[in-house]
Short mmCIF file of C-alpha atoms in Angstrom, two decimals:
data_model
loop_
_atom_site.label_atom_id
_atom_site.label_comp_id
_atom_site.label_asym_id
_atom_site.label_seq_id
_atom_site.Cartn_x
_atom_site.Cartn_y
_atom_site.Cartn_z
CA UNK A 1 54.97 29.35 55.02
CA UNK A 2 57.58 31.14 56.98
CA UNK A 3 61.46 31.37 55.58
CA UNK A 4 63.53 32.32 58.22
CA UNK A 5 66.89 34.35 57.18
CA UNK A 6 70.15 33.07 56.97
CA UNK A 7 68.79 29.27 57.15
CA UNK A 8 67.99 26.78 54.94
CA UNK A 9 65.14 26.80 52.49
CA UNK A 10 61.51 26.36 53.93
CA UNK A 11 59.92 23.15 51.71
CA UNK A 12 55.84 21.72 52.10
CA UNK A 13 54.80 19.00 50.15
CA UNK A 14 51.42 18.24 48.86
CA UNK A 15 50.28 15.05 47.08
CA UNK A 16 48.02 15.42 43.79
CA UNK A 17 46.14 12.46 41.94
CA UNK A 18 45.17 11.90 38.66
CA UNK A 19 41.61 10.97 37.76
CA UNK A 20 40.29 7.55 36.75
CA UNK A 21 40.94 7.41 32.89
CA UNK A 22 37.24 7.09 32.11
CA UNK A 23 36.97 10.98 33.88
CA UNK A 24 39.31 12.74 31.53
CA UNK A 25 40.13 12.51 27.91
CA UNK A 26 42.80 14.52 27.22
CA UNK A 27 46.02 12.35 27.78
CA UNK A 28 48.02 14.34 25.37
CA UNK A 29 48.37 17.58 26.56
CA UNK A 30 50.61 17.91 30.11
CA UNK A 31 48.91 18.43 33.22
CA UNK A 32 50.12 21.90 34.06
CA UNK A 33 50.97 23.52 37.42
CA UNK A 34 51.55 26.93 38.22
CA UNK A 35 53.13 28.17 41.37
CA UNK A 36 52.99 32.03 42.57
CA UNK A 37 54.80 33.43 45.80
CA UNK A 38 54.21 37.04 47.59
CA UNK A 39 54.77 38.60 51.32
CA UNK A 40 52.24 38.61 54.11
CA UNK A 41 52.61 42.08 54.91
CA UNK A 42 50.47 41.86 58.08
CA UNK A 43 52.88 39.26 59.63
CA UNK A 44 56.05 40.08 58.33
CA UNK A 45 56.62 43.39 59.69
CA UNK A 46 59.42 43.41 62.47
CA UNK A 47 59.39 44.72 66.20
CA UNK A 48 60.19 48.07 64.69
CA UNK A 49 57.51 47.70 62.21
CA UNK A 50 60.05 47.67 59.25
CA UNK A 51 58.79 45.75 56.15
CA UNK A 52 60.68 43.50 54.06
CA UNK A 53 60.93 43.62 50.14
CA UNK A 54 61.28 41.07 47.36
CA UNK A 55 63.89 41.15 44.77
CA UNK A 56 62.35 42.66 41.63
CA UNK A 57 64.66 40.99 39.71
CA UNK A 58 63.61 37.66 40.47
CA UNK A 59 60.20 35.77 39.20
CA UNK A 60 57.61 35.53 41.48
CA UNK A 61 55.62 32.38 40.08
CA UNK A 62 57.08 29.31 38.29
CA UNK A 63 55.63 26.69 36.29
CA UNK A 64 55.78 23.11 35.53
CA UNK A 65 54.63 20.42 33.81
CA UNK A 66 53.78 16.75 34.73
CA UNK A 67 53.28 14.30 31.12
CA UNK A 68 51.21 11.39 31.49
CA UNK A 69 53.59 8.33 30.34
CA UNK A 70 52.19 6.89 27.34
CA UNK A 71 53.15 3.67 25.16
CA UNK A 72 54.66 5.60 22.70
CA UNK A 73 58.06 4.40 22.77
CA UNK A 74 60.81 6.40 24.34
CA UNK A 75 60.17 9.72 23.30
CA UNK A 76 56.61 9.61 24.64
CA UNK A 77 55.34 11.17 21.12
CA UNK A 78 52.59 8.90 19.51
CA UNK A 79 52.19 9.05 15.88
CA UNK A 80 49.22 7.17 14.49
CA UNK A 81 48.56 5.82 10.92
CA UNK A 82 44.84 5.86 10.67
CA UNK A 83 42.89 4.69 7.69
CA UNK A 84 39.71 4.83 6.79
CA UNK A 85 37.07 2.97 3.96
CA UNK A 86 33.32 3.16 3.73
CA UNK A 87 30.93 1.18 1.58
CA UNK A 88 27.36 1.79 1.13
CA UNK A 89 24.62 -1.09 0.74
CA UNK A 90 23.00 0.25 -2.27
CA UNK A 91 24.49 1.26 -5.56
CA UNK A 92 21.88 3.96 -5.91
CA UNK A 93 18.71 5.73 -4.58
CA UNK A 94 15.15 5.92 -6.12
CA UNK A 95 13.71 9.28 -5.25
CA UNK A 96 11.12 8.87 -2.81
CA UNK A 97 12.16 5.59 -1.54
CA UNK A 98 11.81 4.91 2.11
CA UNK A 99 14.60 2.51 2.40
CA UNK A 100 17.05 3.45 4.51
CA UNK A 101 20.93 3.90 3.48
CA UNK A 102 23.38 1.53 5.35
CA UNK A 103 27.37 2.90 5.25
CA UNK A 104 29.78 0.40 6.59
CA UNK A 105 32.65 1.75 7.59
CA UNK A 106 36.21 0.12 8.70
CA UNK A 107 38.28 2.25 10.47
CA UNK A 108 42.05 1.14 11.00
CA UNK A 109 45.15 2.29 13.26
CA UNK A 110 48.53 0.67 11.92
CA UNK A 111 50.71 3.33 13.62
CA UNK A 112 51.06 4.28 17.91
CA UNK A 113 47.86 4.86 19.88
CA UNK A 114 45.79 7.68 18.92
CA UNK A 115 44.24 9.30 21.55
CA UNK A 116 40.27 10.61 21.93
CA UNK A 117 39.88 8.81 18.24
CA UNK A 118 36.95 9.89 16.60
CA UNK A 119 34.95 9.26 13.49
CA UNK A 120 33.43 12.00 11.66
CA UNK A 121 31.15 11.91 9.31
CA UNK A 122 29.67 14.75 7.18
CA UNK A 123 25.85 14.69 6.11
CA UNK A 124 24.38 16.10 3.13
CA UNK A 125 21.03 18.27 3.74
CA UNK A 126 19.20 15.49 2.42
CA UNK A 127 20.29 12.95 4.63
CA UNK A 128 19.15 12.03 8.38
CA UNK A 129 20.75 10.01 10.83
CA UNK A 130 19.13 7.07 12.52
CA UNK A 131 21.51 5.28 14.35
CA UNK A 132 24.07 2.64 14.58
CA UNK A 133 23.45 -0.69 13.26
CA UNK A 134 23.23 -2.97 15.75
CA UNK A 135 21.47 -6.67 14.85
CA UNK A 136 25.18 -8.20 13.49
CA UNK A 137 27.63 -9.38 15.42
CA UNK A 138 30.50 -8.79 13.05
CA UNK A 139 29.87 -4.81 13.28
CA UNK A 140 31.01 -2.82 16.10
CA UNK A 141 28.46 -0.98 18.00
CA UNK A 142 29.79 2.47 18.04
CA UNK A 143 28.60 5.41 20.47
CA UNK A 144 27.72 7.87 17.85
CA UNK A 145 25.67 11.10 18.41
CA UNK A 146 24.56 13.83 16.19
CA UNK A 147 26.15 17.17 16.24
CA UNK A 148 26.04 21.02 14.52
CA UNK A 149 28.89 22.96 14.39
CA UNK A 150 28.63 26.28 11.91
CA UNK A 151 25.68 25.20 10.05
CA UNK A 152 27.38 21.79 9.48
CA UNK A 153 25.71 18.82 10.54
CA UNK A 154 27.72 15.79 11.12
CA UNK A 155 27.75 12.27 13.41
CA UNK A 156 30.66 11.95 15.50
CA UNK A 157 31.66 8.44 16.63
CA UNK A 158 33.82 7.75 19.73
CA UNK A 159 36.64 4.77 18.26
CA UNK A 160 38.63 4.86 22.04
CA UNK A 161 40.95 6.40 24.28
CA UNK A 162 43.56 5.86 22.76
CA UNK A 163 42.74 3.70 19.49
CA UNK A 164 45.15 1.41 20.48
CA UNK A 165 47.76 0.11 17.27
CA UNK A 166 46.44 -2.88 15.58
CA UNK A 167 42.79 -1.73 16.00
CA UNK A 168 40.44 -2.66 13.02
CA UNK A 169 36.66 -1.46 13.57
CA UNK A 170 33.84 -2.38 11.49
CA UNK A 171 30.66 -0.61 11.81
CA UNK A 172 27.64 0.35 10.42
CA UNK A 173 26.01 3.79 10.12
CA UNK A 174 21.86 3.89 8.88
CA UNK A 175 20.81 6.72 7.23
CA UNK A 176 17.66 7.99 6.47
CA UNK A 177 17.38 10.03 2.75
CA UNK A 178 14.61 12.45 1.88
CA UNK A 179 13.70 15.67 0.89
CA UNK A 180 15.37 15.64 -2.55
CA UNK A 181 15.48 18.56 -4.42
CA UNK A 182 14.71 17.89 -7.96
CA UNK A 183 17.88 18.92 -9.27
CA UNK A 184 19.95 16.48 -7.43
CA UNK A 185 21.76 13.93 -8.66
CA UNK A 186 23.82 12.42 -6.20
CA UNK A 187 23.98 12.13 -2.27
CA UNK A 188 27.58 12.56 -0.74
CA UNK A 189 28.55 11.68 2.55
CA UNK A 190 32.54 12.73 3.80
CA UNK A 191 34.50 10.85 6.50
CA UNK A 192 37.54 10.81 8.45
CA UNK A 193 39.08 10.30 11.68
CA UNK A 194 40.87 12.68 13.94
CA UNK A 195 42.77 12.55 17.27
CA UNK A 196 44.18 15.18 19.59
CA UNK A 197 47.80 13.60 18.69
CA UNK A 198 50.33 16.33 17.76
CA UNK A 199 51.51 14.36 14.72
CA UNK A 200 49.51 12.40 11.95
CA UNK A 201 46.32 13.24 14.01
CA UNK A 202 43.87 12.83 11.18
CA UNK A 203 42.89 10.59 8.45
CA UNK A 204 42.66 11.16 4.65
CA UNK A 205 39.18 12.02 4.05
CA UNK A 206 37.33 9.59 2.29
CA UNK A 207 33.78 9.97 0.45
CA UNK A 208 30.64 7.91 -0.20
CA UNK A 209 28.41 8.92 -3.47
CA UNK A 210 25.49 7.07 -4.17
CA UNK A 211 23.66 7.98 -7.54
CA UNK A 212 19.81 9.02 -7.44
CA UNK A 213 17.61 7.22 -9.77
CA UNK A 214 13.87 7.58 -10.88
CA UNK A 215 11.72 4.57 -10.80
CA UNK A 216 7.77 5.16 -10.62
CA UNK A 217 6.01 1.99 -11.16
CA UNK A 218 2.46 3.30 -12.69
CA UNK A 219 -0.26 0.86 -13.32
CA UNK A 220 -3.80 1.13 -15.09
CA UNK A 221 -6.76 -1.13 -13.69
CA UNK A 222 -10.03 -1.45 -15.21
CA UNK A 223 -13.69 -2.86 -13.94
CA UNK A 224 -16.85 -3.61 -15.63
CA UNK A 225 -19.59 -3.38 -13.34
CA UNK A 226 -21.83 -5.48 -13.64
CA UNK A 227 -19.11 -7.79 -15.96
CA UNK A 228 -22.35 -9.95 -17.18
CA UNK A 229 -25.66 -9.48 -18.54
CA UNK A 230 -27.77 -11.33 -19.44
CA UNK A 231 -31.04 -11.04 -22.58
CA UNK A 232 -34.07 -10.99 -23.22
CA UNK A 233 -34.76 -8.97 -19.89
CA UNK A 234 -38.01 -10.35 -18.27
CA UNK A 235 -40.92 -7.93 -18.19
CA UNK A 236 -39.16 -5.28 -19.99
CA UNK A 237 -40.03 -3.81 -23.23
CA UNK A 238 -37.25 -0.97 -24.76
CA UNK A 239 -39.07 2.52 -25.82
CA UNK A 240 -39.04 4.47 -29.05
CA UNK A 241 -38.16 7.65 -26.86
CA UNK A 242 -36.24 7.00 -24.08
CA UNK A 243 -36.48 9.64 -21.31
CA UNK A 244 -35.09 8.23 -18.43
CA UNK A 245 -32.38 5.71 -17.78
CA UNK A 246 -34.51 3.12 -17.26
CA UNK A 247 -35.87 3.47 -20.31
CA UNK A 248 -32.84 2.10 -22.39
CA UNK A 249 -31.74 -0.90 -20.67
CA UNK A 250 -29.34 -1.93 -17.67
CA UNK A 251 -26.91 -0.11 -15.72
CA UNK A 252 -23.15 -0.68 -16.88
CA UNK A 253 -20.43 1.05 -15.19
CA UNK A 254 -16.56 0.94 -16.12
CA UNK A 255 -14.37 2.39 -13.26
CA UNK A 256 -10.75 3.32 -14.48
CA UNK A 257 -7.55 3.75 -11.93
CA UNK A 258 -4.37 4.89 -13.02
CA UNK A 259 -2.09 4.73 -9.87
CA UNK A 260 1.20 5.41 -8.64
CA UNK A 261 2.94 2.69 -7.10
CA UNK A 262 6.21 5.36 -6.95
CA UNK A 263 8.54 5.78 -5.12
CA UNK A 264 9.10 8.69 -7.43
CA UNK A 265 6.72 11.24 -8.55
CA UNK A 266 5.63 12.01 -12.15
CA UNK A 267 4.20 15.21 -13.38
CA UNK A 268 1.95 14.45 -16.38
CA UNK A 269 0.47 11.50 -17.99
CA UNK A 270 -1.92 10.97 -20.64
CA UNK A 271 -5.07 8.54 -20.57
CA UNK A 272 -6.50 7.62 -23.88
CA UNK A 273 -9.54 5.98 -23.46
CA UNK A 274 -11.88 4.32 -26.52
CA UNK A 275 -15.53 3.27 -26.05
CA UNK A 276 -17.87 0.90 -27.99
CA UNK A 277 -20.04 3.31 -29.00
CA UNK A 278 -22.09 2.28 -31.87
CA UNK A 279 -22.16 -1.05 -34.61
CA UNK A 280 -23.94 -0.82 -37.92
CA UNK A 281 -25.58 2.71 -36.58
CA UNK A 282 -27.04 1.10 -33.64
CA UNK A 283 -25.89 2.62 -30.47
CA UNK A 284 -24.05 -0.42 -27.75
CA UNK A 285 -23.51 1.22 -24.90
CA UNK A 286 -24.94 4.78 -24.11
CA UNK A 287 -22.68 7.04 -21.76
CA UNK A 288 -25.02 9.21 -19.45
CA UNK A 289 -21.97 10.86 -17.83
CA UNK A 290 -18.34 10.75 -16.24
CA UNK A 291 -16.95 11.49 -12.98
CA UNK A 292 -12.97 11.86 -12.57
CA UNK A 293 -11.33 11.65 -8.97
CA UNK A 294 -8.26 13.52 -8.62
CA UNK A 295 -5.45 15.57 -10.71
CA UNK A 296 -7.84 14.75 -14.19
CA UNK A 297 -9.48 16.66 -16.98
CA UNK A 298 -10.73 14.94 -19.53
CA UNK A 299 -12.67 15.71 -22.88
CA UNK A 300 -14.14 13.68 -25.85
CA UNK A 301 -14.63 13.90 -29.27
CA UNK A 302 -18.50 12.89 -29.35
CA UNK A 303 -21.40 14.90 -27.48
CA UNK A 304 -21.91 13.02 -24.11
CA UNK A 305 -25.38 12.10 -23.15
CA UNK A 306 -26.86 13.79 -26.50
CA UNK A 307 -30.48 12.95 -25.72
CA UNK A 308 -30.33 14.33 -22.33
CA UNK A 309 -31.54 11.28 -20.88
CA UNK A 310 -32.04 11.87 -16.88
CA UNK A 311 -30.78 9.71 -14.22
CA UNK A 312 -33.28 7.73 -12.10
CA UNK A 313 -34.00 8.97 -8.52
CA UNK A 314 -32.97 7.45 -5.31
CA UNK A 315 -35.63 4.48 -4.56
CA UNK A 316 -38.11 4.61 -1.97
CA UNK A 317 -38.44 1.77 0.10
CA UNK A 318 -41.80 0.72 -1.24
CA UNK A 319 -40.89 1.30 -4.73
CA UNK A 320 -38.97 -2.20 -5.56
CA UNK A 321 -40.94 -3.34 -8.61
CA UNK A 322 -39.14 -1.04 -10.87
CA UNK A 323 -35.75 -1.59 -9.59
CA UNK A 324 -35.61 -5.33 -10.08
CA UNK A 325 -37.14 -5.30 -13.51
CA UNK A 326 -34.41 -2.90 -14.24
CA UNK A 327 -31.79 -4.99 -12.60
CA UNK A 328 -33.41 -8.07 -13.80
CA UNK A 329 -30.62 -8.81 -16.65
CA UNK A 330 -27.76 -8.28 -14.57
CA UNK A 331 -28.80 -10.34 -11.04
CA UNK A 332 -30.60 -13.52 -13.30
CA UNK A 333 -28.00 -16.81 -12.34
CA UNK A 334 -26.95 -19.15 -15.00
CA UNK A 335 -28.64 -21.94 -13.11
CA UNK A 336 -31.95 -19.76 -13.49
CA UNK A 337 -31.47 -19.42 -17.12
CA UNK A 338 -31.64 -21.69 -19.99
CA UNK A 339 -28.82 -22.65 -22.60
CA UNK A 340 -26.69 -19.39 -23.97
CA UNK A 341 -27.12 -19.27 -27.58
CA UNK A 342 -24.48 -18.82 -29.82
CA UNK A 343 -20.46 -17.99 -28.88
CA UNK A 344 -19.49 -14.29 -27.89
CA UNK A 345 -19.11 -11.86 -30.68
CA UNK A 346 -16.43 -9.21 -29.65
CA UNK A 347 -17.15 -5.54 -30.38
CA UNK A 348 -14.31 -3.37 -29.76
CA UNK A 349 -12.79 -0.65 -31.48
CA UNK A 350 -11.86 -2.79 -34.59
CA UNK A 351 -15.66 -3.58 -35.52
CA UNK A 352 -17.53 -0.70 -33.86
CA UNK A 353 -17.72 2.44 -33.82
CA UNK A 354 -15.40 3.94 -30.80
CA UNK A 355 -15.91 7.34 -28.60
CA UNK A 356 -12.63 8.50 -27.86
CA UNK A 357 -11.84 10.33 -24.04
CA UNK A 358 -8.36 12.14 -23.73
CA UNK A 359 -7.74 12.77 -20.30
CA UNK A 360 -4.61 14.95 -18.98
CA UNK A 361 -3.30 13.47 -15.66
CA UNK A 362 -1.35 15.90 -13.39
CA UNK A 363 1.00 15.49 -10.70
CA UNK A 364 0.87 11.91 -8.55
CA UNK A 365 3.18 11.53 -6.06
CA UNK A 366 3.55 7.73 -4.57
CA UNK A 367 0.42 5.79 -3.85
CA UNK A 368 -1.60 8.61 -5.28
CA UNK A 369 -4.61 7.75 -7.84
CA UNK A 370 -6.83 9.17 -10.55
CA UNK A 371 -10.02 7.26 -11.32
CA UNK A 372 -12.52 7.62 -14.33
CA UNK A 373 -16.10 6.53 -13.27
CA UNK A 374 -18.07 5.82 -16.99
CA UNK A 375 -22.24 5.93 -16.12
CA UNK A 376 -23.71 4.29 -19.19
CA UNK A 377 -26.65 2.42 -20.03
CA UNK A 378 -26.49 -0.72 -22.09
CA UNK A 379 -28.91 0.03 -25.48
CA UNK A 380 -31.11 -2.95 -25.34
CA UNK A 381 -32.85 -2.18 -28.57
CA UNK A 382 -30.16 -2.93 -30.34
CA UNK A 383 -29.82 -6.34 -29.17
CA UNK A 384 -33.56 -7.16 -28.74
CA UNK A 385 -33.69 -7.16 -32.70
CA UNK A 386 -34.63 -10.13 -34.89
CA UNK A 387 -30.69 -10.10 -36.54
CA UNK A 388 -29.28 -9.89 -33.29
CA UNK A 389 -31.49 -11.97 -30.71
CA UNK A 390 -30.08 -15.37 -30.13
CA UNK A 391 -26.54 -14.11 -30.41
CA UNK A 392 -24.08 -13.16 -27.38
CA UNK A 393 -21.20 -10.23 -27.70
CA UNK A 394 -18.27 -9.24 -25.87
CA UNK A 395 -18.38 -5.35 -25.32
CA UNK A 396 -14.74 -4.39 -25.03
CA UNK A 397 -13.22 -0.82 -24.25
CA UNK A 398 -10.03 -0.06 -23.58
CA UNK A 399 -7.68 2.60 -21.32
CA UNK A 400 -3.99 3.59 -23.17
CA UNK A 401 -1.53 5.48 -20.56
CA UNK A 402 1.81 7.21 -21.17
CA UNK A 403 3.62 9.38 -18.94
CA UNK A 404 5.15 12.57 -20.76
CA UNK A 405 6.46 14.60 -17.86
CA UNK A 406 8.61 14.00 -14.47
CA UNK A 407 10.03 16.55 -12.35
CA UNK A 408 13.69 15.78 -12.82
CA UNK A 409 15.48 17.71 -15.05
CA UNK A 410 19.31 16.14 -14.34
CA UNK A 411 18.49 12.69 -14.44
CA UNK A 412 17.95 9.97 -16.99
CA UNK A 413 14.81 7.85 -16.79
CA UNK A 414 12.09 6.09 -18.86
CA UNK A 415 8.38 6.93 -19.05
CA UNK A 416 6.06 3.92 -17.66
CA UNK A 417 3.39 3.64 -20.13
CA UNK A 418 0.49 0.43 -20.47
CA UNK A 419 -2.86 -0.37 -20.93
CA UNK A 420 -5.92 -2.52 -19.86
CA UNK A 421 -8.80 -3.98 -21.35
CA UNK A 422 -12.30 -4.07 -19.94
CA UNK A 423 -14.72 -6.41 -21.11
CA UNK A 424 -18.80 -6.40 -20.55
CA UNK A 425 -20.19 -9.78 -22.04
CA UNK A 426 -24.12 -9.64 -23.39
CA UNK A 427 -25.37 -13.17 -23.01
CA UNK A 428 -28.33 -14.35 -25.23
CA UNK A 429 -30.26 -17.08 -23.42
CA UNK A 430 -33.03 -19.35 -23.91
CA UNK A 431 -35.61 -19.69 -21.40
CA UNK A 432 -36.58 -22.84 -20.14
CA UNK A 433 -40.97 -23.18 -21.79
CA UNK A 434 -42.84 -26.28 -20.46
CA UNK A 435 -43.75 -28.32 -23.91
CA UNK A 436 -47.28 -29.54 -24.35
CA UNK A 437 -48.33 -33.20 -23.39
CA UNK A 438 -49.82 -35.00 -26.68
CA UNK A 439 -53.10 -36.12 -27.06
CA UNK A 440 -51.72 -39.37 -27.66
CA UNK A 441 -50.31 -39.57 -24.33
CA UNK A 442 -53.15 -38.49 -22.52
CA UNK A 443 -54.99 -41.39 -24.30
CA UNK A 444 -52.61 -43.71 -23.67
CA UNK A 445 -52.37 -42.89 -20.22
CA UNK A 446 -56.48 -43.16 -19.49
CA UNK A 447 -56.43 -46.38 -20.96
CA UNK A 448 -53.86 -47.51 -18.78
CA UNK A 449 -55.52 -46.23 -15.94
CA UNK A 450 -58.85 -47.68 -16.50
CA UNK A 451 -57.50 -51.10 -17.22
CA UNK A 452 -55.63 -51.14 -14.04
CA UNK A 453 -58.60 -50.33 -12.38
CA UNK A 454 -60.51 -53.57 -13.90
CA UNK A 455 -58.15 -55.69 -13.19
CA UNK A 456 -57.96 -54.44 -9.46
CA UNK A 457 -61.78 -54.93 -9.50
CA UNK A 458 -61.32 -58.46 -10.98
CA UNK A 459 -58.86 -59.44 -8.32
CA UNK A 460 -60.81 -58.47 -5.42
CA UNK A 461 -64.59 -60.23 -6.85
CA UNK A 462 -62.21 -63.24 -7.05
CA UNK A 463 -61.12 -63.07 -3.35
CA UNK A 464 -64.77 -62.60 -2.36
CA UNK A 465 -64.13 -59.26 -1.15
CA UNK A 466 -67.77 -58.23 -2.47
CA UNK A 467 -70.10 -61.36 -0.94
CA UNK A 468 -72.76 -60.18 1.50
CA UNK A 469 -72.14 -61.16 5.30
CA UNK A 470 -75.50 -62.51 6.86
CA UNK A 471 -76.25 -62.82 10.70
CA UNK A 472 -76.69 -66.19 12.42
CA UNK A 473 -80.25 -67.76 12.67
CA UNK A 474 -80.03 -67.84 16.41
CA UNK A 475 -80.49 -64.30 16.69
CA UNK A 476 -83.47 -63.72 14.62
CA UNK A 477 -85.66 -66.72 16.34
CA UNK A 478 -85.05 -65.12 19.95
CA UNK A 479 -86.32 -61.93 17.98
CA UNK A 480 -89.44 -63.70 17.10
CA UNK A 481 -89.93 -65.00 20.48
CA UNK A 482 -89.44 -61.78 22.26
CA UNK A 483 -92.15 -59.83 20.06
CA UNK A 484 -95.07 -61.43 21.59
CA UNK A 485 -94.18 -60.83 25.17
CA UNK A 486 -93.18 -57.23 24.63
CA UNK A 487 -96.84 -56.81 22.92
CA UNK A 488 -98.73 -58.69 26.00
CA UNK A 489 -96.67 -56.27 28.07
CA UNK A 490 -98.02 -53.53 26.46
CA UNK A 491 -101.24 -54.22 26.98
CA UNK A 492 -100.96 -54.88 30.84
CA UNK A 493 -99.47 -51.53 31.15
CA UNK A 494 -102.81 -50.20 28.59
#
């Protein structure tokens, strides 16, 4: 600009335009305009080369501010009244559960417009933000983002710029809760609304606290393989001094599974098993061995397999006779057998002498199991004795578990416990045998046959079946007439 001495001020106008309101968020802070002037010494010198100077007592710059006109009354100062409430969809969270936690947040402005209004949700370290609930028409679909400031984890949601007076927004935020410490008793979320207004720019902080609970759905299941055995066994006799399993009787396996269906974890449980071992000093189910799978250790009050019975090797392809005889008591079907002899008598620990197995089960998390396999043989010689023949029995074992420890120190909970029964039925059947035919039946059958044959001959005689049929007389006369001629021909030829 060029300012001439002694004349009026020099003016220059510049037009400036605001950006679209979507391109900037801060509408409260004034727009600052800064102007500074100085001499251009290259063009300011006169013909003699004398340079002008500026008045050192007058500022060489000026600052002005332009305020954006807001809908905030005559003073153009907005004073909002922000209110916030929150409600959780779960009153308690089971430790280990995968179900998400949903917070229903209601944000309200009862005053003037709130600019750059945001919802701040401060998350606990055990929670992760999943997203905004979008499958409900009643809930507003806010734009939210996860942020971290100074190791503080939060979710920031835009409520509007401005959040106009009378606005009432209801939205759902979904979180997953995991990695919970064994000492935690609750999960706490802190929420507030924040704006860039100069006055009343935040809402009171509200909290949502959900208590933690422990729930371990532990179940025990048992099965007998097979569940029925049929006696007597064809082509098999017990041996006085058994050496291998086949010498004792059919194979019977009981399998027990202790499973934690969660969602919570337990640290320790006791599994007690009662096994029908002897009855009237006679063996019932002789245990060969037991195996475990999972975090479990077992002990017994009696020696397992005191006779040192050896397990059979895997059968070869051409060795099927022994295998068939061993499994005969199990594979026969009821329709192939005769009628069952007698009612089933139960032999459990009330009547029979029981072997006890005690197992300590370690930590089982959700979906994990501890399994006990018991391999035994039915002591068939006991049931083949005369006093036990024609009697059917049910051998019953039982398993009981009690959870005694859980890894949660500051929470109250119930210790799960339950039991199960496993039955193996020993059914004595009477084989179907052919009865001899009485002699009088055979004699009567022979006489009836002879009588029927005589009657048939008599009827055939009456109808002329046995009469001879003679040839006609004409044929014999012609034959007699031909005989001399044949002789004459013969003599001529001679």
